[in-house]
Amino acid sequence: MDDSEGFVSIGAFAHRVGLAPSALRFYDDCGVLRPAFVDEATGYRYYHPDQEPRAVLVRRLRKAGLPLTEATLVLDGPRAQARAVLEEHLERARETAAAARSAIESILRDLAPGEPVCGARVGGAELASAVRQVAPAVADPAVAGEFPVLGGVLVELDGQELRLVATDRYRLAVRTLRAELVEGGPGRVVADAAAMKEVAAWAVRHEQVEVELDGFGARVRGGGRVRTLPAVEGTFPDYRMLLEDRPAVRHRLIADRAALRDRLAEAGETVTLHAEDHRVRVVGGEPPEAAVPAIRIGPPLSVAFDPVVLVAALDAGVGPDVLLEVCDPRSPVVVRSADQGSFTTLVMPVLPRPERQA
């Protein structure tokens, strides 16, 4: 199979339309952009040049932040419906941008140490965003009083990656930043979470900051100033084992992150998600049952959560769509952006209400 037959490989097609091969595989799995031909012997995907306009439109819609369930309406629905969907999304985007600007301006208004063992340079806004994403998984004061290390954020430098990790034993949040400059390493420090939040509010002012780690804690340098992050004593849980030692994923559920979050915010003590062909039913709370458009990959699924915990994971995410990867209804569930993989949360499901009463 080659260009002479009118087909091109997934790599060549990805280069032509400005999408990563992984994104093309994702859109194939979701039925948004199927390859023109799949080699049964090798499994290789091939595309036809006639598919380029659709692929480019998919890229433009996703760059605009359109949820996948709405993007399919623009791609395949009547022109009038597509225009209505886009105009509604544009209004939402304006409101979100205005709210974000107001919040950042408020933070900006409110707004030294031994030799480093290792250090990395990252964007100030990126570091602030990473702290915001992992902070909800830090243990509350009662738990941190008994296990102080759970009241901190693990700052870990490994190769070109700077990772921030937090867990309260019921959820785990990991954000990976790509460092532009690395000196020394590897290294790790569990930093006080409250100090991390203060430094994040300061770091967002700077285009770049340098994060330094040693046995006494961490420091963040930017704009000629230094902010110190005291270390928390204790051994941080082996988060790699939690991420890697999991059963095979049997269910994948892709939904509009904001819509699902709004439904969960109305739920009671326990909420159960029932994933069906083109929607997820949210059972629990007021109203007792609601539905959100969704894409399900794998067999039907029912899984229950503490809505407070799941809402926090959704709030910390990025992008319009959320992907839930479920091994089984009793194992940790991966919650992450559907096509932006630098932030991952593990959330423990709970027993559905009837089982909890038994």
Short mmCIF file of C-alpha atoms in Angstrom, two decimals:
data_model
loop_
_atom_site.label_atom_id
_atom_site.label_comp_id
_atom_site.label_asym_id
_atom_site.label_seq_id
_atom_site.Cartn_x
_atom_site.Cartn_y
_atom_site.Cartn_z
CA MET A 1 0.00 0.00 0.00
CA ASP A 2 1.62 3.35 -0.99
CA ASP A 3 0.93 6.77 -2.51
CA SER A 4 0.80 5.28 -6.02
CA GLU A 5 -2.46 3.57 -5.10
CA GLY A 6 -3.91 6.80 -3.74
CA PHE A 7 -3.46 5.89 -0.06
CA VAL A 8 -0.91 7.20 2.44
CA SER A 9 0.33 5.83 5.74
CA ILE A 10 -0.92 7.18 9.05
CA GLY A 11 2.41 8.96 9.61
CA ALA A 12 2.35 10.72 6.23
CA PHE A 13 -1.32 11.64 6.60
CA ALA A 14 -0.72 12.97 10.11
CA HIS A 15 2.05 15.23 8.77
CA ARG A 16 -0.20 16.53 5.98
CA VAL A 17 -3.13 17.46 8.23
CA GLY A 18 -1.22 18.60 11.34
CA LEU A 19 -2.41 15.85 13.69
CA ALA A 20 -0.33 13.38 15.67
CA PRO A 21 -0.64 9.69 14.72
CA SER A 22 -1.88 9.01 18.27
CA ALA A 23 -4.67 11.55 17.72
CA LEU A 24 -5.65 9.84 14.45
CA ARG A 25 -5.84 6.49 16.24
CA PHE A 26 -8.01 8.11 18.92
CA TYR A 27 -10.37 9.60 16.32
CA ASP A 28 -10.54 6.21 14.59
CA ASP A 29 -11.52 4.50 17.88
CA CYS A 30 -14.21 7.15 18.41
CA GLY A 31 -15.59 6.86 14.88
CA VAL A 32 -14.84 10.50 14.09
CA LEU A 33 -12.24 9.86 11.38
CA ARG A 34 -11.94 6.28 10.17
CA PRO A 35 -8.97 5.28 7.97
CA ALA A 36 -9.80 4.50 4.36
CA PHE A 37 -8.09 1.14 4.59
CA VAL A 38 -6.71 -1.10 7.36
CA ASP A 39 -4.26 -3.85 6.45
CA GLU A 40 -5.68 -7.00 8.06
CA ALA A 41 -2.25 -8.64 8.25
CA THR A 42 -0.38 -5.77 9.93
CA GLY A 43 -3.13 -3.61 11.38
CA TYR A 44 -1.58 -0.55 9.70
CA ARG A 45 -3.99 2.28 8.94
CA TYR A 46 -4.02 4.08 5.58
CA TYR A 47 -5.81 7.26 4.57
CA HIS A 48 -6.91 8.81 1.28
CA PRO A 49 -6.18 12.43 0.26
CA ASP A 50 -9.95 13.02 0.02
CA GLN A 51 -10.06 12.71 3.83
CA GLU A 52 -7.73 15.66 4.38
CA PRO A 53 -10.46 18.38 4.56
CA ARG A 54 -12.33 16.44 7.27
CA ALA A 55 -9.11 15.81 9.22
CA VAL A 56 -8.16 19.49 9.06
CA LEU A 57 -11.65 20.49 10.24
CA VAL A 58 -11.36 18.03 13.15
CA ARG A 59 -8.03 19.63 14.10
CA ARG A 60 -9.50 23.14 13.93
CA LEU A 61 -12.54 22.19 16.01
CA ARG A 62 -10.41 20.56 18.68
CA LYS A 63 -8.01 23.50 18.76
CA ALA A 64 -11.06 25.68 19.40
CA GLY A 65 -11.83 23.50 22.43
CA LEU A 66 -15.02 21.94 21.07
CA PRO A 67 -16.08 18.78 22.97
CA LEU A 68 -15.96 15.66 20.81
CA THR A 69 -19.70 15.06 21.13
CA GLU A 70 -20.35 18.55 19.71
CA ALA A 71 -17.61 18.29 17.08
CA THR A 72 -19.42 15.31 15.55
CA LEU A 73 -22.53 17.46 15.14
CA VAL A 74 -20.51 20.06 13.24
CA LEU A 75 -18.83 17.39 11.12
CA ASP A 76 -21.91 15.36 10.20
CA GLY A 77 -25.00 17.38 11.12
CA PRO A 78 -27.02 19.86 9.04
CA ARG A 79 -25.35 23.21 8.39
CA ALA A 80 -27.88 25.08 10.56
CA GLN A 81 -27.22 22.75 13.48
CA ALA A 82 -23.44 23.11 13.02
CA ARG A 83 -23.73 26.90 13.08
CA ALA A 84 -25.86 26.80 16.24
CA VAL A 85 -23.37 24.50 17.99
CA LEU A 86 -20.44 26.74 17.09
CA GLU A 87 -22.18 29.94 18.13
CA GLU A 88 -23.13 28.41 21.50
CA HIS A 89 -19.55 27.21 22.04
CA LEU A 90 -18.21 30.65 21.14
CA GLU A 91 -20.38 32.24 23.81
CA ARG A 92 -19.22 29.70 26.40
CA ALA A 93 -15.60 30.34 25.44
CA ARG A 94 -16.05 34.09 25.93
CA GLU A 95 -17.59 33.57 29.38
CA THR A 96 -14.84 31.11 30.40
CA ALA A 97 -12.08 33.47 29.23
CA ALA A 98 -13.61 36.38 31.14
CA ALA A 99 -13.89 34.30 34.33
CA ALA A 100 -10.29 33.04 33.98
CA ARG A 101 -8.96 36.56 33.46
CA SER A 102 -10.80 37.81 36.54
CA ALA A 103 -9.47 34.93 38.68
CA ILE A 104 -5.86 35.38 37.53
CA GLU A 105 -5.96 39.14 38.06
CA SER A 106 -7.25 38.52 41.60
CA ILE A 107 -4.38 36.10 42.33
CA LEU A 108 -1.82 38.53 40.94
CA ARG A 109 -3.14 41.29 43.18
CA ASP A 110 -2.88 39.10 46.29
CA LEU A 111 0.13 38.04 45.53
CA ALA A 112 17.28 31.65 50.09
CA PRO A 113 19.29 28.39 50.61
CA GLY A 114 22.09 25.97 49.88
CA GLU A 115 23.55 24.50 46.73
CA PRO A 116 21.07 22.49 44.65
CA VAL A 117 21.52 18.79 44.05
CA CYS A 118 19.58 19.10 40.83
CA GLY A 119 17.43 21.60 39.03
CA ALA A 120 15.17 22.18 36.02
CA ARG A 121 13.83 25.19 34.14
CA VAL A 122 10.11 25.21 33.30
CA GLY A 123 7.48 27.78 32.41
CA GLY A 124 6.12 29.71 35.38
CA ALA A 125 2.52 29.39 34.19
CA GLU A 126 3.05 25.67 33.58
CA LEU A 127 4.32 25.13 37.13
CA ALA A 128 1.38 27.09 38.55
CA SER A 129 -1.06 25.03 36.46
CA ALA A 130 0.55 21.77 37.62
CA VAL A 131 0.21 22.78 41.28
CA ARG A 132 -3.43 23.71 40.72
CA GLN A 133 -4.12 20.32 39.16
CA VAL A 134 -2.51 18.10 41.78
CA ALA A 135 -3.45 20.15 44.86
CA PRO A 136 -7.01 18.70 45.18
CA ALA A 137 -5.46 15.25 45.78
CA VAL A 138 -3.46 16.41 48.83
CA ALA A 139 -4.80 14.91 52.07
CA ASP A 140 -6.96 17.09 54.31
CA PRO A 141 -5.50 18.33 57.64
CA ALA A 142 -6.99 15.47 59.67
CA VAL A 143 -5.32 12.79 57.52
CA ALA A 144 -2.12 14.83 57.10
CA GLY A 145 -1.93 15.12 60.90
CA GLU A 146 -1.60 11.34 61.10
CA PHE A 147 0.42 10.90 57.89
CA PRO A 148 2.32 14.19 57.29
CA VAL A 149 3.80 13.05 53.98
CA LEU A 150 0.28 12.93 52.48
CA GLY A 151 -0.04 16.64 53.19
CA GLY A 152 2.78 17.36 50.76
CA VAL A 153 3.40 17.34 47.03
CA LEU A 154 6.13 15.11 45.63
CA VAL A 155 8.41 17.14 43.33
CA GLU A 156 10.45 14.71 41.26
CA LEU A 157 13.06 15.35 38.57
CA ASP A 158 13.75 12.38 36.30
CA GLY A 159 15.59 12.98 33.04
CA GLN A 160 13.88 15.80 31.15
CA GLU A 161 10.66 15.46 33.13
CA LEU A 162 9.63 17.33 36.25
CA ARG A 163 6.68 15.60 37.95
CA LEU A 164 4.33 16.80 40.66
CA VAL A 165 2.43 14.07 42.51
CA ALA A 166 -0.16 14.17 45.31
CA THR A 167 -2.36 11.56 46.96
CA ASP A 168 -4.76 11.25 49.89
CA ARG A 169 -5.02 7.41 49.49
CA TYR A 170 -8.38 7.68 47.70
CA ARG A 171 -7.11 9.58 44.67
CA LEU A 172 -3.76 10.15 43.02
CA ALA A 173 -2.85 13.09 40.77
CA VAL A 174 0.25 13.21 38.56
CA ARG A 175 1.26 16.13 36.32
CA THR A 176 4.36 15.92 34.11
CA LEU A 177 6.22 19.00 32.87
CA ARG A 178 8.84 18.91 30.12
CA ALA A 179 11.92 20.76 31.39
CA GLU A 180 13.84 23.04 29.03
CA LEU A 181 17.09 22.86 31.00
CA VAL A 182 18.13 20.17 33.49
CA GLU A 183 21.18 20.18 35.75
CA GLY A 184 22.13 17.19 37.87
CA GLY A 185 19.50 14.73 38.95
CA PRO A 186 17.55 12.63 39.38
CA GLY A 187 16.08 14.00 42.60
CA ARG A 188 12.90 14.16 44.64
CA VAL A 189 11.50 16.21 47.51
CA VAL A 190 8.11 16.12 49.24
CA ALA A 191 7.28 19.82 49.55
CA ASP A 192 4.73 21.41 51.87
CA ALA A 193 1.47 21.77 49.90
CA ALA A 194 0.49 25.17 51.36
CA ALA A 195 3.89 26.59 50.42
CA MET A 196 3.52 25.08 46.93
CA LYS A 197 0.26 26.96 46.41
CA GLU A 198 1.84 30.25 47.48
CA VAL A 199 4.79 29.71 45.16
CA ALA A 200 2.42 28.82 42.31
CA ALA A 201 0.61 32.15 42.69
CA TRP A 202 4.00 33.87 42.47
CA ALA A 203 5.48 31.72 39.66
CA VAL A 204 2.62 32.47 37.25
CA ARG A 205 4.05 36.02 36.93
CA HIS A 206 7.27 34.74 35.38
CA GLU A 207 7.84 33.39 31.89
CA GLN A 208 10.32 30.83 33.25
CA VAL A 209 11.34 29.61 36.70
CA GLU A 210 14.06 27.28 37.94
CA VAL A 211 13.14 24.52 40.38
CA GLU A 212 16.01 23.31 42.57
CA LEU A 213 15.95 20.22 44.81
CA ASP A 214 18.23 19.11 47.64
CA GLY A 215 17.99 17.19 50.89
CA PHE A 216 16.50 20.16 52.77
CA GLY A 217 13.65 20.97 50.40
CA ALA A 218 13.07 22.79 47.14
CA ARG A 219 13.50 26.33 45.86
CA VAL A 220 11.95 28.16 42.95
CA ARG A 221 13.89 31.01 41.32
CA GLY A 222 12.41 33.60 39.00
CA GLY A 223 12.82 37.28 38.24
CA GLY A 224 15.87 37.54 40.50
CA ARG A 225 13.96 36.25 43.55
CA VAL A 226 13.93 32.91 45.37
CA ARG A 227 10.99 31.20 47.07
CA THR A 228 11.62 28.30 49.46
CA LEU A 229 9.55 25.12 49.74
CA PRO A 230 10.18 23.31 53.06
CA ALA A 231 10.42 19.53 52.87
CA VAL A 232 7.92 17.21 54.57
CA GLU A 233 9.41 14.22 56.35
CA GLY A 234 8.32 10.70 55.45
CA THR A 235 8.35 8.26 52.56
CA PHE A 236 5.95 9.15 49.79
CA PRO A 237 3.78 6.25 48.50
CA ASP A 238 5.07 4.41 45.43
CA TYR A 239 2.83 6.10 42.89
CA ARG A 240 4.50 4.30 39.96
CA MET A 241 3.29 0.97 41.31
CA LEU A 242 -0.26 2.34 41.59
CA LEU A 243 -0.15 3.49 37.96
CA GLU A 244 1.56 0.46 36.46
CA ASP A 245 0.29 -2.46 38.55
CA ARG A 246 -3.31 -2.27 37.36
CA PRO A 247 -5.49 -4.85 35.58
CA ALA A 248 -6.16 -4.41 31.87
CA VAL A 249 -8.52 -1.59 30.97
CA ARG A 250 -11.90 -3.01 29.87
CA HIS A 251 -13.98 0.16 29.55
CA ARG A 252 -13.25 3.64 28.18
CA LEU A 253 -15.77 6.43 28.54
CA ILE A 254 -15.37 9.81 26.81
CA ALA A 255 -17.69 12.66 27.79
CA ASP A 256 -17.97 16.45 27.81
CA ARG A 257 -16.00 17.31 30.96
CA ALA A 258 -18.01 20.41 31.88
CA ALA A 259 -21.40 18.76 31.29
CA LEU A 260 -20.47 15.71 33.38
CA ARG A 261 -19.07 17.93 36.12
CA ASP A 262 -22.28 19.97 36.27
CA ARG A 263 -24.38 16.80 36.65
CA LEU A 264 -22.12 15.44 39.38
CA ALA A 265 -22.24 18.73 41.29
CA GLU A 266 -25.97 18.13 41.81
CA ALA A 267 -25.47 14.59 43.12
CA GLY A 268 -25.82 13.36 46.67
CA GLU A 269 -23.51 11.19 48.77
CA THR A 270 -23.02 8.59 46.03
CA VAL A 271 -23.45 8.82 42.27
CA THR A 272 -23.49 5.93 39.80
CA LEU A 273 -22.44 6.32 36.17
CA HIS A 274 -24.17 3.95 33.75
CA ALA A 275 -22.31 4.05 30.42
CA GLU A 276 -24.49 3.12 27.48
CA ASP A 277 -24.02 3.39 23.71
CA HIS A 278 -24.21 7.16 23.22
CA ARG A 279 -24.65 8.55 26.71
CA VAL A 280 -23.81 8.16 30.36
CA ARG A 281 -26.68 8.15 32.84
CA VAL A 282 -25.85 9.90 36.10
CA VAL A 283 -27.98 8.36 38.87
CA GLY A 284 -28.14 10.03 42.28
CA GLY A 285 -28.97 13.50 43.54
CA GLU A 286 -31.46 16.04 42.16
CA PRO A 287 -32.84 15.27 39.68
CA PRO A 288 -32.56 11.55 40.56
CA GLU A 289 -31.31 10.75 37.05
CA ALA A 290 -29.75 12.79 34.24
CA ALA A 291 -27.86 11.94 31.05
CA VAL A 292 -24.76 13.33 29.35
CA PRO A 293 -23.74 12.54 25.73
CA ALA A 294 -20.76 10.19 25.72
CA ILE A 295 -18.73 7.71 23.71
CA ARG A 296 -18.28 4.25 25.22
CA ILE A 297 -15.50 1.91 24.13
CA GLY A 298 -15.92 -1.59 25.54
CA PRO A 299 -18.90 -3.34 27.16
CA PRO A 300 -21.63 -1.49 29.12
CA LEU A 301 -20.44 -0.19 32.46
CA SER A 302 -21.83 0.86 35.85
CA VAL A 303 -19.42 2.41 38.36
CA ALA A 304 -20.11 4.47 41.50
CA PHE A 305 -18.15 7.40 42.94
CA ASP A 306 -18.12 9.89 45.75
CA PRO A 307 -19.15 12.91 43.62
CA VAL A 308 -16.99 15.32 45.65
CA VAL A 309 -13.86 13.33 44.77
CA LEU A 310 -14.76 12.89 41.10
CA VAL A 311 -15.75 16.56 40.67
CA ALA A 312 -12.35 17.61 42.04
CA ALA A 313 -10.64 15.38 39.46
CA LEU A 314 -12.75 16.88 36.65
CA ASP A 315 -12.09 20.43 37.85
CA ALA A 316 -8.35 19.78 37.77
CA GLY A 317 -8.43 18.45 34.21
CA VAL A 318 -7.77 20.27 30.96
CA GLY A 319 -9.46 20.18 27.57
CA PRO A 320 -13.14 19.85 26.71
CA ASP A 321 -13.35 16.05 27.00
CA VAL A 322 -12.62 13.70 29.87
CA LEU A 323 -11.56 10.08 29.45
CA LEU A 324 -12.33 7.51 32.16
CA GLU A 325 -10.39 4.26 31.91
CA VAL A 326 -11.99 1.53 34.02
CA CYS A 327 -10.56 -1.92 34.74
CA ASP A 328 -13.52 -2.98 36.87
CA PRO A 329 -16.00 -1.16 39.15
CA ARG A 330 -13.85 -1.78 42.26
CA SER A 331 -10.37 -0.83 40.96
CA PRO A 332 -8.87 2.69 40.71
CA VAL A 333 -10.21 4.59 37.70
CA VAL A 334 -7.91 6.72 35.54
CA VAL A 335 -9.41 10.16 34.87
CA ARG A 336 -7.56 12.28 32.31
CA SER A 337 -7.97 14.51 29.29
CA ALA A 338 -9.06 12.52 26.24
CA ASP A 339 -6.20 13.77 24.07
CA GLN A 340 -3.79 15.64 26.39
CA GLY A 341 -1.86 13.14 28.45
CA SER A 342 0.42 15.20 30.75
CA PHE A 343 -2.05 15.12 33.68
CA THR A 344 -3.51 11.93 35.14
CA THR A 345 -5.73 11.31 38.17
CA LEU A 346 -6.58 7.99 39.79
CA VAL A 347 -9.91 7.97 41.63
CA MET A 348 -11.17 5.13 43.80
CA PRO A 349 -14.76 4.08 43.02
CA VAL A 350 -17.18 3.28 45.86
CA LEU A 351 -19.88 0.68 46.34
CA PRO A 352 -23.27 1.65 44.90
CA ARG A 353 -25.75 2.76 47.55
CA PRO A 354 -27.74 -0.55 47.77
CA GLU A 355 -24.51 -2.51 48.35
CA ARG A 356 -23.33 -0.04 50.98
CA GLN A 357 -26.52 -0.56 52.96
CA ALA A 358 -26.35 -4.35 52.78
#
